[in-house]
Amino acid sequence: MTAHLEHHNSVAIIRIDNPPVNGIAHATRAAIAQHLQNALSDQLITAIIITGHGIAFSGGADIKEFGTEKTFADPALPALLNQIELASKPVIAVVNGVCMGGGLELALACHYRVGTSACQLALPEVKLGILPGAGGTQRLPRLLRMETCVDMITSGQVLDSSSLRGTPLFDFFVDDTKALLGSAIAFAEKVATVRPIPRVAERAVIVAEDPSLFEQKRLELQKKSPFLPAPKACLKVLEEGTQLSFAEGLQMERNAFQELLSSPESKALRHIFVAERAIGKVAGIDASTPTRAIAKVAVIGAGTMGAGIAMNFASAGIPVKILDLQEESLSKGLYRIRTSYQSSVSKGKLNQAACEHALSLIQGVQNYEEIADADLVIEAVFEQMSVKEAVFRQLDQVMKPGAILASNTSTLDLNLIASFTSRPSDVIGLHFFSPANVMELLEVVRGRETSAEVLNTALKLAKRIKKTAVVAGVCDGFIGNRMLAQYTKQAAFLLEEGCTPQQVDTAIERFGFAMGPFRMSDLAGNDISWAVRKARKLSKPDEIYSALGDLLCEAGRFGQKTKAGWYDYQDNDRTAYPSEFVLVLIRQHALEQGYAQREVGDEEIVQRLVLALANEGRKIVEEGIAARASDVDVVYLKGYGFPKHRGGPMFYAQTLGWETVSQKLREFASGHRGETWVF
Ligand code: T1G
């Protein structure tokens, strides 16, 4: 939580030391200020270096202090940076590692910057719903092209330090990272007597080469992130800074920073930042938990999911065999993979060499013996227990001892699947989301007997294939699909009460979802959920849900693939057109069932849908299926498109207040299909 001061002849070295990433907490700021003062008043010191201890220079202001009085407690970061900039002796930032946010702003306030390669530099505040609040928007444009500053600050993009070598941001660049500090000390001794001391604030702002830069970017940001105020605020502060003095620009930036810091969007994004890091804290797993080496993977089933799953491993450089007993589906699956990679190449997302390398790691096979030596096998066959049983009994016979047996099941009982084998502690669920090679979310389903070693191996492997892994217990639908079932159920009930599909979709899309439930269902295929309802009717005959979805499918309206679903569609056009047929179907159904019709406002539509998610999420946490509410948020943000500026269904409910939520749930329970509200 501090910083240390050491001397090297006439050079003082202030080393920021606040693990894990040298976040600039209040205590750190106070320590740096104290050491700076001591070095300035020490007659023997002619130059001062500031650097980081360990892997980072600094990951920025300490996010964990946001929302507390420590954020602005003296010395506030801007005041500290002002002290550095006005120091009477040269202060040199030695960027030894990650240098982000307030960390980069600190380096910018120094008089010189010494860099080395392979360090991450960014002003990522916009990802937290704020903007650089300690001079970053005013100092960076005095060193780098405005085009670079606009991209960096409005997107939070991370740049490698090497890409900035030779720009005015670095006064000296050391190739040999091991010699960084020694070389920097020599540099400090060289500039110790140079006067006047160079101050970034005294440089002129670099004007944009393209005068339409700001206008173009404004239009782009409005389209790309209409619900987030921070990107637009970043652009505004950069643009206005070109017309103001440095001091006026700092003040304007500070005002904008404080306004954003208190915004609901920033609170939501900061919640997500912490939530995404909390998911890795899993009961029974710690640094001492062993893992198994995963050098070879096998996938059973070459369908859409199996092919997508296999791509994740090949793209991560892990050889993978796809087994499908049907030659036609195997060749279809391999073809699907090749065209998917080629499509990424043609879109410029992948280079040809990487495409060929990934394809070289994928092999199609047609008998189980050929996958026996895999370290992990993932079953991705038809979602029916009898089919899973046959596969797992076969795997149990064939797979080498110690192989991990995973199922991609999206709803079925993993404990039952594990019972088909003699090694249930090696069985785990790896629930990928379609398209499996694109969607970031991975539900890692922990069976009753899944060993800690197997679970830990799956969590480490998820990082290797760039997935966000959330651990789920075993229940119908695990976390996301269980919540989705309640969401879609309420959507259909709203139709029975008098809403139209476009009214429901428009309301929830105004809330921030990219696509409402009915447009989404038409895209995914209404027949998919139809099959799930039919299967569930066998296991849960008393389950109450609207028959509208079944009536729609019985009319052959499966969605975009049949050019008719909840909406009508035209050839080569994905536009969803309101359907007169569907409106008649809905009204006829409501009439036959005797459902009273009424006007339902957008706010109620949103609350019925979002609180259905939160209500189910709360039960999922209470039952121990999810470890914490923020894990539920991560699932719904990463797997189901919950708008990130709202923080997640649980964060939304917590912000509303659970007492208010309960009051609204009681109201809903007294309304249409009230019996379905269990809370
Ligand atoms: N403050 C406090 N803790 C932080 C932190 C920060 N800035 N950054 C990371 N951590 C913690 C994180 O919570 C986790 O803790 C551990 O470090 C490892 O993180 C005025 C006000 C730096 C690139 O937005 O991008 O400066 O869970 O898993 O993958 O303008 O963390 O282990 O307890 O992500 O190696 C601006 C955010 C702040 C940078 C490292 N800075 N951090 O990635 O590790 S606002 C940021 C990152 C600001 C000024 C404003 C990444 C990383 P735990 P990790 P990583």
XYZ file of C-alpha atoms and ligand atoms in Angstrom:
734
model
C 0.000 0.000 0.000
C 3.016 2.339 -0.188
C 6.113 3.414 -2.031
C 9.774 3.130 -1.076
C 12.658 5.572 -1.409
C 16.201 4.485 -2.207
C 19.272 6.350 -3.403
C 21.770 5.595 -6.121
C 24.500 8.204 -5.785
C 22.806 11.517 -6.611
C 19.674 9.859 -7.995
C 16.678 9.167 -5.730
C 14.473 6.244 -6.708
C 10.827 6.213 -5.600
C 9.413 2.719 -6.122
C 5.627 2.288 -6.120
C 4.774 -0.860 -4.164
C 1.102 -1.783 -3.826
C 0.511 -5.375 -5.013
C -0.886 -6.763 -7.206
C -0.603 -3.998 -9.829
C 0.650 -0.962 -7.861
C -2.806 0.618 -7.785
C -2.338 4.220 -6.649
C -4.259 4.097 -3.383
C -4.445 6.992 -0.937
C -1.587 5.566 1.174
C 0.491 5.179 -1.997
C -0.128 8.791 -2.981
C 0.852 9.975 0.502
C 4.045 7.902 0.419
C 5.055 9.179 -3.023
C 4.385 12.782 -1.940
C 6.504 12.314 1.180
C 9.420 10.711 -0.673
C 9.263 13.395 -3.351
C 9.453 16.105 -0.718
C 12.391 14.397 0.970
C 14.263 14.005 -2.308
C 13.630 17.612 -3.291
C 14.956 18.914 0.009
C 17.992 16.601 -0.024
C 20.946 18.634 -1.330
C 22.777 15.490 -2.471
C 19.944 14.526 -4.830
C 20.074 15.957 -8.355
C 17.409 13.822 -10.076
C 14.446 11.666 -9.037
C 13.234 8.416 -10.652
C 9.709 7.039 -10.126
C 9.218 3.403 -11.071
C 7.163 0.351 -10.077
C 7.977 -2.648 -7.963
C 7.322 -5.977 -9.649
C 5.488 -6.499 -12.951
C 3.744 -3.160 -13.092
C 4.627 0.496 -13.131
C 1.054 1.154 -12.000
C -2.384 -0.165 -13.003
C -3.824 3.249 -12.191
C -5.835 4.685 -9.326
C -6.934 2.028 -6.860
C -10.369 1.009 -8.167
C -11.169 -0.613 -4.838
C -11.162 2.856 -3.237
C -13.739 4.324 -5.605
C -16.876 5.397 -3.820
C -14.929 5.974 -0.590
C -13.576 9.243 0.782
C -10.063 7.974 0.020
C -10.504 8.681 -3.693
C -10.257 12.436 -3.102
C -8.349 12.462 0.221
C -5.196 14.603 0.241
C -2.995 14.347 -1.603
C -5.519 13.824 -4.385
C -3.913 12.416 -7.518
C -4.097 15.649 -9.586
C -2.451 17.580 -6.745
C 0.325 14.995 -6.456
C 0.929 15.102 -10.213
C 1.038 18.880 -10.029
C 3.754 18.632 -7.346
C 5.755 16.315 -9.595
C 5.370 18.550 -12.633
C 6.419 21.709 -10.721
C 9.328 19.975 -8.950
C 12.607 21.910 -8.947
C 14.599 18.820 -9.878
C 14.019 16.557 -12.919
C 11.632 13.652 -12.244
C 12.003 10.670 -14.580
C 9.296 7.993 -14.962
C 10.844 4.579 -15.646
C 8.014 2.539 -17.174
C 8.927 -1.001 -16.143
C 5.562 -2.700 -16.808
C 1.820 -2.162 -16.980
C 1.252 1.580 -17.058
C -2.426 2.431 -17.120
C -4.900 5.098 -16.114
C -3.594 7.200 -13.262
C -0.302 5.343 -13.615
C 0.197 6.655 -17.130
C -1.028 10.071 -16.016
C 1.655 10.042 -13.340
C 4.277 9.226 -15.970
C 2.959 12.059 -18.157
C 3.384 14.521 -15.266
C 7.044 13.540 -14.972
C 9.605 15.543 -16.916
C 11.055 12.564 -18.759
C 9.851 9.029 -19.539
C 12.121 6.046 -20.040
C 10.542 2.976 -21.558
C 11.257 -0.590 -22.528
C 9.429 -3.066 -24.741
C 6.438 -5.298 -23.944
C 4.773 -2.969 -21.461
C 1.014 -2.363 -21.695
C 0.069 1.328 -21.859
C -3.519 2.556 -21.748
C -5.917 5.180 -20.458
C -8.758 2.638 -19.927
C -10.907 4.779 -17.653
C -13.684 4.835 -20.255
C -14.173 1.101 -19.628
C -15.110 2.021 -16.076
C -17.536 4.665 -17.272
C -15.247 7.546 -16.391
C -12.403 9.412 -18.112
C -8.748 10.095 -17.241
C -9.215 12.485 -14.325
C -5.622 13.429 -13.515
C -4.523 15.296 -16.601
C -4.442 12.454 -19.108
C -6.781 14.184 -21.558
C -4.687 17.364 -21.382
C -1.130 16.020 -21.297
C -1.346 13.126 -23.764
C -2.365 15.411 -26.708
C 0.772 17.447 -25.937
C 2.906 14.405 -26.739
C 1.008 12.205 -29.229
C -1.045 12.848 -32.373
C -4.635 13.797 -31.582
C -5.853 10.850 -33.679
C -3.934 8.464 -31.385
C -5.231 10.221 -28.262
C -8.845 10.083 -29.435
C -8.589 6.354 -30.133
C -6.765 5.593 -26.883
C -9.004 7.618 -24.594
C -12.441 6.961 -26.121
C -11.853 3.207 -26.397
C -9.424 2.463 -23.583
C -7.329 0.465 -26.040
C -4.088 -1.030 -24.760
C -0.892 -0.208 -26.678
C 2.419 -1.998 -26.451
C 5.169 0.378 -25.342
C 7.228 -0.559 -28.422
C 4.555 0.997 -30.650
C 5.206 4.347 -28.952
C 8.991 4.143 -29.194
C 10.327 7.154 -31.053
C 7.328 9.314 -30.126
C 7.722 12.269 -27.730
C 6.069 10.116 -25.054
C 9.379 8.335 -24.468
C 12.575 10.386 -24.103
C 14.718 7.271 -23.900
C 14.023 3.624 -24.743
C 15.979 0.671 -23.348
C 15.998 -2.537 -25.408
C 17.387 -4.788 -22.723
C 14.644 -4.826 -20.088
C 17.078 -6.276 -17.554
C 19.258 -3.180 -17.907
C 16.290 -0.806 -17.644
C 16.945 0.715 -14.214
C 20.708 0.951 -14.667
C 20.303 2.669 -18.014
C 17.620 4.927 -16.568
C 19.897 6.007 -13.734
C 22.589 6.907 -16.260
C 19.954 8.852 -18.221
C 18.876 10.646 -15.009
C 22.430 11.637 -14.238
C 22.770 12.978 -17.771
C 19.678 15.225 -17.571
C 20.141 16.218 -13.919
C 21.545 19.617 -14.768
C 19.533 20.310 -17.949
C 17.585 23.540 -17.630
C 14.867 24.550 -18.131
C 13.294 21.352 -16.890
C 10.875 20.217 -19.659
C 7.229 20.192 -18.613
C 4.550 18.524 -20.740
C 2.045 21.186 -19.634
C 4.170 23.835 -21.370
C 4.011 22.053 -24.733
C 1.372 23.011 -27.274
C -1.544 20.682 -27.946
C -0.989 18.744 -31.181
C -3.870 19.672 -33.476
C -5.771 16.931 -35.322
C -4.472 16.388 -38.869
C -8.049 15.856 -40.073
C -10.291 18.768 -39.003
C -13.352 16.507 -39.179
C -11.843 14.049 -36.664
C -14.036 15.012 -33.727
C -17.281 15.168 -35.747
C -16.644 11.772 -37.333
C -15.791 10.235 -33.969
C -18.910 11.753 -32.372
C -21.133 10.067 -34.925
C -19.254 6.790 -34.528
C -19.547 6.814 -30.724
C -23.231 7.675 -30.791
C -23.830 4.630 -32.969
C -21.471 2.303 -31.131
C -22.299 3.094 -27.520
C -25.562 5.038 -27.330
C -26.140 4.082 -23.687
C -22.705 5.046 -22.352
C -21.965 8.738 -21.602
C -18.230 8.285 -20.955
C -16.926 7.818 -24.520
C -18.731 10.967 -25.661
C -17.475 12.859 -22.593
C -13.902 11.767 -23.350
C -14.192 13.156 -26.851
C -15.741 16.407 -25.627
C -12.969 16.995 -23.098
C -10.286 16.301 -25.687
C -11.894 18.660 -28.185
C -12.529 21.477 -25.707
C -8.998 21.109 -24.346
C -7.635 22.277 -27.683
C -9.272 25.685 -27.071
C -8.335 26.153 -23.407
C -5.197 26.857 -21.414
C -3.664 23.846 -19.648
C -5.035 24.964 -16.277
C -8.537 25.542 -17.686
C -8.377 22.195 -19.429
C -7.430 20.418 -16.202
C -10.361 21.977 -14.383
C -12.790 21.101 -17.172
C -11.481 17.523 -17.191
C -11.841 17.261 -13.397
C -15.438 18.449 -13.493
C -16.296 15.922 -16.210
C -14.515 13.154 -14.290
C -16.440 13.794 -11.087
C -19.746 13.919 -12.943
C -19.087 10.562 -14.602
C -17.788 8.970 -11.396
C -21.202 9.413 -9.788
C -23.126 8.218 -12.859
C -25.159 4.974 -12.669
C -23.372 3.743 -15.791
C -19.954 4.057 -14.154
C -21.145 2.321 -11.009
C -22.419 -0.511 -13.199
C -19.177 -0.822 -15.155
C -17.062 -0.728 -11.987
C -19.287 -3.452 -10.561
C -18.601 -5.545 -13.672
C -14.847 -4.971 -13.369
C -14.869 -6.402 -9.855
C -17.413 -9.118 -10.741
C -15.299 -10.405 -13.646
C -12.411 -10.912 -11.231
C -14.475 -12.401 -8.452
C -15.597 -15.377 -10.592
C -12.107 -16.862 -10.226
C -12.567 -17.211 -6.479
C -13.992 -20.740 -6.240
C -14.629 -22.680 -3.033
C -12.063 -25.439 -2.543
C -9.707 -24.092 -5.195
C -6.535 -22.188 -4.320
C -2.947 -21.811 -5.481
C -2.110 -25.245 -4.055
C -4.844 -27.080 -6.014
C -3.218 -29.271 -8.669
C -4.159 -29.330 -12.320
C -3.797 -31.909 -15.062
C -1.847 -31.268 -18.261
C -4.126 -30.823 -21.256
C -2.105 -31.418 -24.395
C -4.703 -33.268 -26.475
C -8.453 -32.731 -26.696
C -11.249 -34.714 -28.308
C -14.778 -33.606 -29.137
C -17.643 -36.037 -29.654
C -20.108 -34.802 -32.247
C -19.336 -32.707 -35.306
C -22.514 -30.673 -35.253
C -22.661 -26.889 -34.887
C -21.647 -26.982 -31.236
C -18.989 -29.677 -31.599
C -17.332 -27.882 -34.486
C -17.353 -24.552 -32.643
C -15.988 -26.141 -29.487
C -13.152 -27.788 -31.401
C -12.179 -24.431 -32.920
C -11.574 -22.939 -29.490
C -8.805 -25.447 -28.814
C -7.243 -25.381 -32.270
C -7.158 -21.570 -32.117
C -5.323 -21.853 -28.793
C -2.763 -24.213 -30.383
C -4.116 -27.398 -28.780
C -4.488 -30.445 -31.106
C -8.101 -31.618 -31.227
C -9.815 -34.660 -32.730
C -13.487 -34.549 -33.651
C -15.248 -37.884 -33.526
C -18.512 -38.462 -35.378
C -19.729 -41.916 -36.301
C -21.740 -40.482 -39.215
C -19.301 -39.816 -42.045
C -21.592 -37.189 -43.582
C -21.926 -35.147 -40.405
C -18.186 -35.401 -39.784
C -17.348 -34.017 -43.200
C -20.030 -31.338 -42.785
C -18.520 -30.358 -39.458
C -14.979 -30.174 -40.830
C -16.275 -28.118 -43.758
C -18.070 -25.785 -41.345
C -14.806 -25.245 -39.469
C -12.790 -24.534 -42.597
C -15.308 -22.014 -43.909
C -15.511 -20.336 -40.518
C -11.747 -19.853 -40.352
C -11.639 -18.695 -43.986
C -14.396 -16.198 -43.235
C -12.291 -14.770 -40.373
C -9.352 -14.442 -42.750
C -11.450 -12.655 -45.365
C -12.732 -10.274 -42.670
C -9.151 -9.557 -41.625
C -9.704 -11.026 -38.161
C -7.164 -13.810 -38.728
C -4.094 -14.143 -40.887
C -3.794 -17.017 -43.324
C -0.888 -18.627 -41.476
C -2.800 -18.749 -38.203
C -5.797 -20.149 -40.081
C -3.753 -22.910 -41.656
C -2.035 -23.683 -38.358
C -5.348 -24.023 -36.530
C -6.755 -26.235 -39.260
C -3.650 -28.424 -39.084
C -4.461 -29.125 -35.437
C -7.960 -30.469 -36.177
C -8.464 -34.083 -37.195
C -11.725 -35.898 -37.931
C -11.978 -39.501 -36.686
C -14.675 -42.146 -36.709
C -13.850 -44.557 -33.925
C -13.384 -44.172 -30.212
C -9.993 -45.898 -30.096
C -8.493 -42.940 -31.938
C -9.322 -40.545 -29.104
C -8.368 -42.822 -26.207
C -5.179 -40.883 -25.472
C -6.863 -37.474 -25.202
C -6.420 -35.649 -21.892
C -9.895 -34.102 -22.184
C -12.920 -35.256 -24.151
C -15.977 -33.046 -24.553
C -19.277 -34.651 -25.503
C -21.412 -32.418 -27.739
C -24.119 -34.788 -28.962
C -27.902 -34.528 -29.117
C -29.464 -33.101 -25.937
C -31.139 -36.317 -24.827
C -30.110 -38.293 -21.756
C -30.228 -41.676 -23.476
C -27.806 -40.463 -26.132
C -25.479 -38.981 -23.494
C -25.611 -42.225 -21.538
C -24.455 -44.290 -24.507
C -21.579 -41.897 -25.164
C -20.365 -41.744 -21.569
C -20.515 -45.509 -21.090
C -18.367 -45.821 -24.210
C -15.962 -43.132 -23.044
C -15.609 -44.831 -19.694
C -14.491 -47.966 -21.513
C -12.078 -46.299 -23.898
C -10.499 -43.205 -22.381
C -7.127 -43.477 -20.671
C -7.057 -43.214 -16.858
C -6.969 -39.570 -15.760
C -8.732 -38.274 -18.851
C -11.307 -35.610 -18.051
C -14.788 -36.463 -19.367
C -16.832 -33.320 -20.048
C -20.373 -32.796 -21.259
C -21.539 -29.724 -23.148
C -25.078 -30.315 -21.940
C -27.060 -27.095 -21.529
C -29.694 -28.351 -19.122
C -29.377 -32.072 -18.307
C -28.367 -33.552 -14.959
C -24.588 -33.827 -14.902
C -24.654 -36.012 -11.799
C -26.718 -38.583 -13.692
C -24.314 -38.389 -16.630
C -21.376 -38.939 -14.242
C -23.137 -41.998 -12.826
C -22.847 -43.688 -16.233
C -19.086 -43.907 -15.653
C -16.798 -45.565 -13.115
C -14.954 -42.275 -12.660
C -17.470 -39.567 -11.634
C -14.728 -37.436 -10.085
C -13.320 -36.979 -13.607
C -16.667 -35.815 -15.022
C -17.460 -32.103 -15.430
C -19.808 -29.893 -17.454
C -18.379 -27.452 -19.984
C -21.404 -25.564 -21.256
C -20.377 -23.533 -24.289
C -22.725 -20.997 -25.837
C -23.506 -20.885 -29.542
C -21.594 -19.929 -31.591
C -19.124 -21.797 -29.378
C -16.017 -20.358 -31.038
C -17.280 -16.801 -30.556
C -19.260 -16.531 -27.306
C -17.006 -15.594 -24.379
C -19.059 -17.275 -21.637
C -18.380 -20.820 -20.441
C -20.478 -22.320 -17.644
C -18.241 -24.823 -15.835
C -20.662 -27.236 -14.182
C -19.333 -28.811 -10.993
C -20.867 -32.222 -10.384
C -21.445 -33.613 -6.918
C -18.289 -35.725 -7.290
C -16.195 -33.567 -9.617
C -12.731 -33.362 -8.052
C -11.089 -30.040 -7.219
C -8.220 -31.006 -9.534
C -10.557 -31.534 -12.489
C -12.421 -28.308 -11.738
C -9.189 -26.335 -11.421
C -7.927 -27.812 -14.690
C -11.121 -26.681 -16.436
C -10.804 -23.146 -15.018
C -7.173 -22.809 -16.125
C -8.046 -24.254 -19.556
C -10.848 -21.696 -19.929
C -8.264 -18.916 -19.671
C -6.110 -20.631 -22.336
C -9.037 -20.647 -24.773
C -9.993 -17.076 -23.776
C -13.325 -17.912 -22.167
C -14.910 -16.262 -19.141
C -15.624 -19.253 -16.928
C -18.333 -19.165 -14.280
C -18.733 -22.181 -12.002
C -22.305 -23.517 -11.751
C -23.824 -26.245 -9.627
C -26.131 -28.875 -11.112
C -29.749 -27.902 -11.745
C -32.062 -27.673 -14.744
C -30.539 -24.966 -16.917
C -27.637 -24.281 -14.538
C -27.489 -20.442 -14.248
C -28.207 -18.699 -17.563
C -30.756 -20.975 -19.196
C -32.636 -21.367 -15.933
C -33.010 -17.591 -15.768
C -33.788 -17.328 -19.492
C -36.722 -19.729 -19.062
C -38.356 -17.315 -16.594
C -37.631 -14.327 -18.827
C -39.210 -15.875 -21.928
C -42.133 -17.179 -19.870
C -42.965 -13.640 -18.707
C -42.564 -12.315 -22.242
C -45.256 -14.696 -23.501
C -47.555 -13.914 -20.561
C -47.294 -10.223 -21.501
C -48.670 -11.128 -24.949
C -51.605 -12.917 -23.319
C -52.402 -9.710 -21.419
C -52.518 -7.482 -24.477
C -48.960 -6.680 -25.548
C -47.628 -7.266 -29.046
C -44.238 -8.864 -29.769
C -42.884 -5.573 -31.117
C -44.055 -3.671 -28.028
C -42.242 -6.094 -25.709
C -39.120 -6.165 -27.876
C -39.025 -2.375 -28.259
C -39.373 -1.801 -24.517
C -36.538 -4.129 -23.543
C -34.349 -2.872 -26.415
C -34.824 0.690 -25.132
C -33.648 -0.664 -21.740
C -30.476 -1.716 -23.519
C -30.795 -5.280 -24.803
C -29.572 -5.592 -28.358
C -32.556 -7.770 -29.206
C -35.861 -8.430 -27.484
C -37.094 -11.952 -26.659
C -39.286 -12.396 -29.748
C -36.768 -11.147 -32.301
C -34.166 -13.280 -30.535
C -36.413 -16.357 -30.643
C -37.067 -15.870 -34.358
C -33.298 -15.649 -34.902
C -32.430 -18.734 -32.804
C -35.397 -20.737 -34.120
C -38.704 -21.052 -32.269
C -38.572 -24.802 -32.791
C -35.516 -25.038 -30.492
C -37.417 -23.807 -27.444
C -40.444 -25.791 -28.617
C -38.412 -29.005 -28.345
C -37.147 -27.989 -24.892
C -40.723 -27.310 -23.706
C -41.909 -30.671 -25.009
C -39.054 -32.452 -23.205
C -39.676 -30.483 -20.026
C -43.384 -31.299 -20.132
C -42.385 -34.949 -19.654
C -40.262 -34.189 -16.595
C -42.376 -31.322 -15.238
C -46.014 -31.867 -16.342
C -47.282 -29.214 -13.903
C -45.019 -26.480 -15.289
C -47.131 -23.445 -16.311
C -46.168 -21.597 -19.466
C -47.964 -19.882 -22.331
C -49.182 -22.078 -25.185
C -48.552 -19.256 -27.657
C -45.071 -20.509 -28.534
C -46.438 -23.984 -29.255
C -49.314 -22.577 -31.352
C -46.790 -20.542 -33.340
C -44.664 -23.631 -34.080
C -47.666 -25.787 -34.870
C -48.345 -23.198 -37.577
C -44.847 -23.854 -38.901
C -43.608 -20.405 -37.893
C -40.081 -21.274 -36.709
C -38.688 -17.794 -37.257
C -36.248 -16.344 -39.767
C -35.458 -19.791 -41.186
C -39.079 -20.176 -42.285
C -39.512 -16.492 -43.153
C -42.230 -16.432 -40.493
C -42.158 -16.537 -36.725
C -43.309 -13.974 -34.191
C -42.695 -11.595 -37.090
C -42.884 -11.857 -40.871
C -39.685 -11.770 -42.951
C -38.888 -11.222 -46.620
C -36.258 -12.939 -48.753
C -32.684 -11.803 -48.059
C -33.950 -9.402 -45.422
C -33.605 -9.964 -41.664
C -35.968 -7.087 -40.869
C -38.718 -8.210 -38.493
C -42.102 -7.019 -39.793
C -45.107 -7.103 -37.420
C -47.347 -10.010 -38.418
C -51.140 -9.700 -38.664
C -51.347 -13.485 -38.452
C -49.548 -13.481 -35.095
C -51.677 -10.660 -33.691
C -54.845 -12.602 -34.567
C -53.337 -15.774 -33.082
C -52.546 -13.980 -29.818
C -55.955 -12.300 -29.500
C -57.790 -15.496 -30.415
C -55.819 -17.426 -27.805
C -56.446 -14.811 -25.110
C -60.154 -14.776 -25.960
C -60.426 -18.546 -25.777
C -58.587 -18.616 -22.487
C -60.566 -15.726 -21.087
C -57.524 -13.548 -20.412
C -58.498 -9.947 -19.662
C -56.744 -7.522 -22.031
C -55.163 -4.264 -20.825
C -52.648 -1.589 -21.733
C -49.232 -2.570 -20.307
C -46.672 0.219 -20.046
C -43.018 -0.122 -21.091
C -41.790 0.227 -17.509
C -43.854 -2.757 -16.375
C -42.691 -4.769 -19.370
C -39.057 -4.105 -18.457
C -39.560 -4.841 -14.777
C -41.529 -8.025 -15.404
C -38.694 -9.316 -17.626
C -35.670 -8.064 -15.667
C -37.029 -8.876 -12.211
C -37.922 -12.355 -13.460
C -34.186 -12.742 -14.122
C -33.173 -11.262 -10.771
C -35.738 -13.303 -8.852
C -34.482 -16.535 -10.381
C -30.897 -15.394 -9.913
C -31.497 -14.827 -6.221
C -32.804 -18.394 -5.874
C -29.808 -19.701 -7.822
C -27.458 -18.042 -5.309
C -29.531 -19.156 -2.304
C -29.387 -22.758 -3.574
C -25.623 -22.519 -4.023
C -25.814 -23.089 -7.784
C -23.868 -19.839 -8.186
C -21.303 -18.747 -5.609
C -22.385 -15.108 -5.526
C -24.822 -12.645 -7.125
C -22.087 -10.991 -9.172
C -21.320 -14.377 -10.809
C -24.936 -14.428 -11.999
C -24.408 -10.962 -13.459
C -21.317 -12.105 -15.348
C -23.255 -15.028 -16.854
C -26.066 -12.823 -18.056
C -23.779 -10.069 -19.296
C -21.406 -12.371 -21.194
C -23.848 -15.010 -22.394
C -27.203 -13.333 -22.861
C -26.486 -9.741 -23.842
C -27.650 -8.001 -20.688
C -26.777 -4.328 -21.220
C -23.469 -3.647 -19.452
C -24.410 -0.079 -18.552
C -26.983 -1.673 -16.245
C -24.406 -3.884 -14.496
C -26.382 -7.154 -14.681
C -29.792 -8.359 -13.451
C -28.629 -8.732 -9.861
C -26.883 -5.339 -9.812
C -30.031 -3.775 -11.304
C -32.174 -5.337 -8.541
C -29.672 -4.387 -5.828
C -29.661 -0.792 -7.108
C -33.471 -0.767 -7.113
C -33.369 -2.238 -3.575
C -34.447 -5.793 -2.814
C -37.344 -4.510 -0.668
C -38.681 -2.592 -3.663
C -38.115 -5.679 -5.805
C -40.106 -7.832 -3.395
C -42.922 -5.270 -3.427
C -43.052 -5.376 -7.217
C -42.921 -9.168 -7.271
C -45.905 -9.214 -4.925
C -47.750 -6.922 -7.339
C -46.905 -9.196 -10.250
C -48.013 -12.223 -8.237
C -51.453 -10.646 -7.873
C -51.730 -10.155 -11.627
C -51.945 -12.299 -14.768
C -50.502 -15.789 -14.229
C -49.562 -14.613 -10.742
C -49.177 -18.185 -9.569
C -45.992 -18.492 -11.600
C -44.239 -15.867 -9.434
C -42.396 -17.857 -6.738
C -40.123 -15.711 -4.556
N -6.922 -0.812 -8.776
C -7.036 -1.804 -7.867
N -6.904 -3.127 -8.164
C -6.647 -3.436 -9.430
C -6.505 -2.453 -10.449
C -6.653 -1.087 -10.071
N -6.500 -0.104 -10.951
N -6.262 -3.116 -11.617
C -6.250 -4.415 -11.337
N -6.476 -4.614 -10.034
C -6.544 -5.901 -9.337
C -7.695 -6.754 -9.813
O -8.883 -6.371 -9.139
C -7.215 -8.130 -9.390
O -7.391 -8.204 -7.979
C -5.705 -8.065 -9.627
O -5.383 -6.648 -9.663
C -5.288 -8.673 -10.937
O -6.101 -8.054 -11.940
C -7.527 9.312 -12.134
C -9.239 7.345 -11.624
C -3.773 -3.934 -14.782
C -4.030 -4.931 -17.059
O -8.718 0.575 -15.471
O -6.806 -3.543 -16.806
O -6.744 5.493 -12.866
O -9.147 -10.021 -7.958
O -6.874 -10.187 -13.003
O -5.054 -9.826 -16.127
O -7.550 8.682 -14.339
O -6.118 -5.533 -14.058
O -6.733 -10.567 -7.578
O -8.028 -9.277 -5.852
O -7.045 -7.969 -14.234
O -2.754 -9.227 -15.124
C -7.637 2.865 -14.428
C -7.661 -1.919 -14.707
C -8.155 3.012 -13.057
C -6.788 -0.752 -15.125
C -3.742 -6.398 -15.073
N -6.944 1.585 -14.556
N -6.885 -3.128 -14.577
O -4.419 -7.453 -15.745
O -4.771 -9.024 -13.778
S -9.102 4.493 -12.902
C -7.583 0.523 -15.066
C -6.558 -3.868 -15.671
C -7.919 5.725 -12.886
C -7.400 8.127 -13.072
C -8.470 7.117 -12.879
C -5.854 -5.147 -15.389
C -4.333 -5.084 -15.579
P -7.856 -9.610 -7.285
P -6.299 -8.840 -13.301
P -4.210 -8.966 -15.243
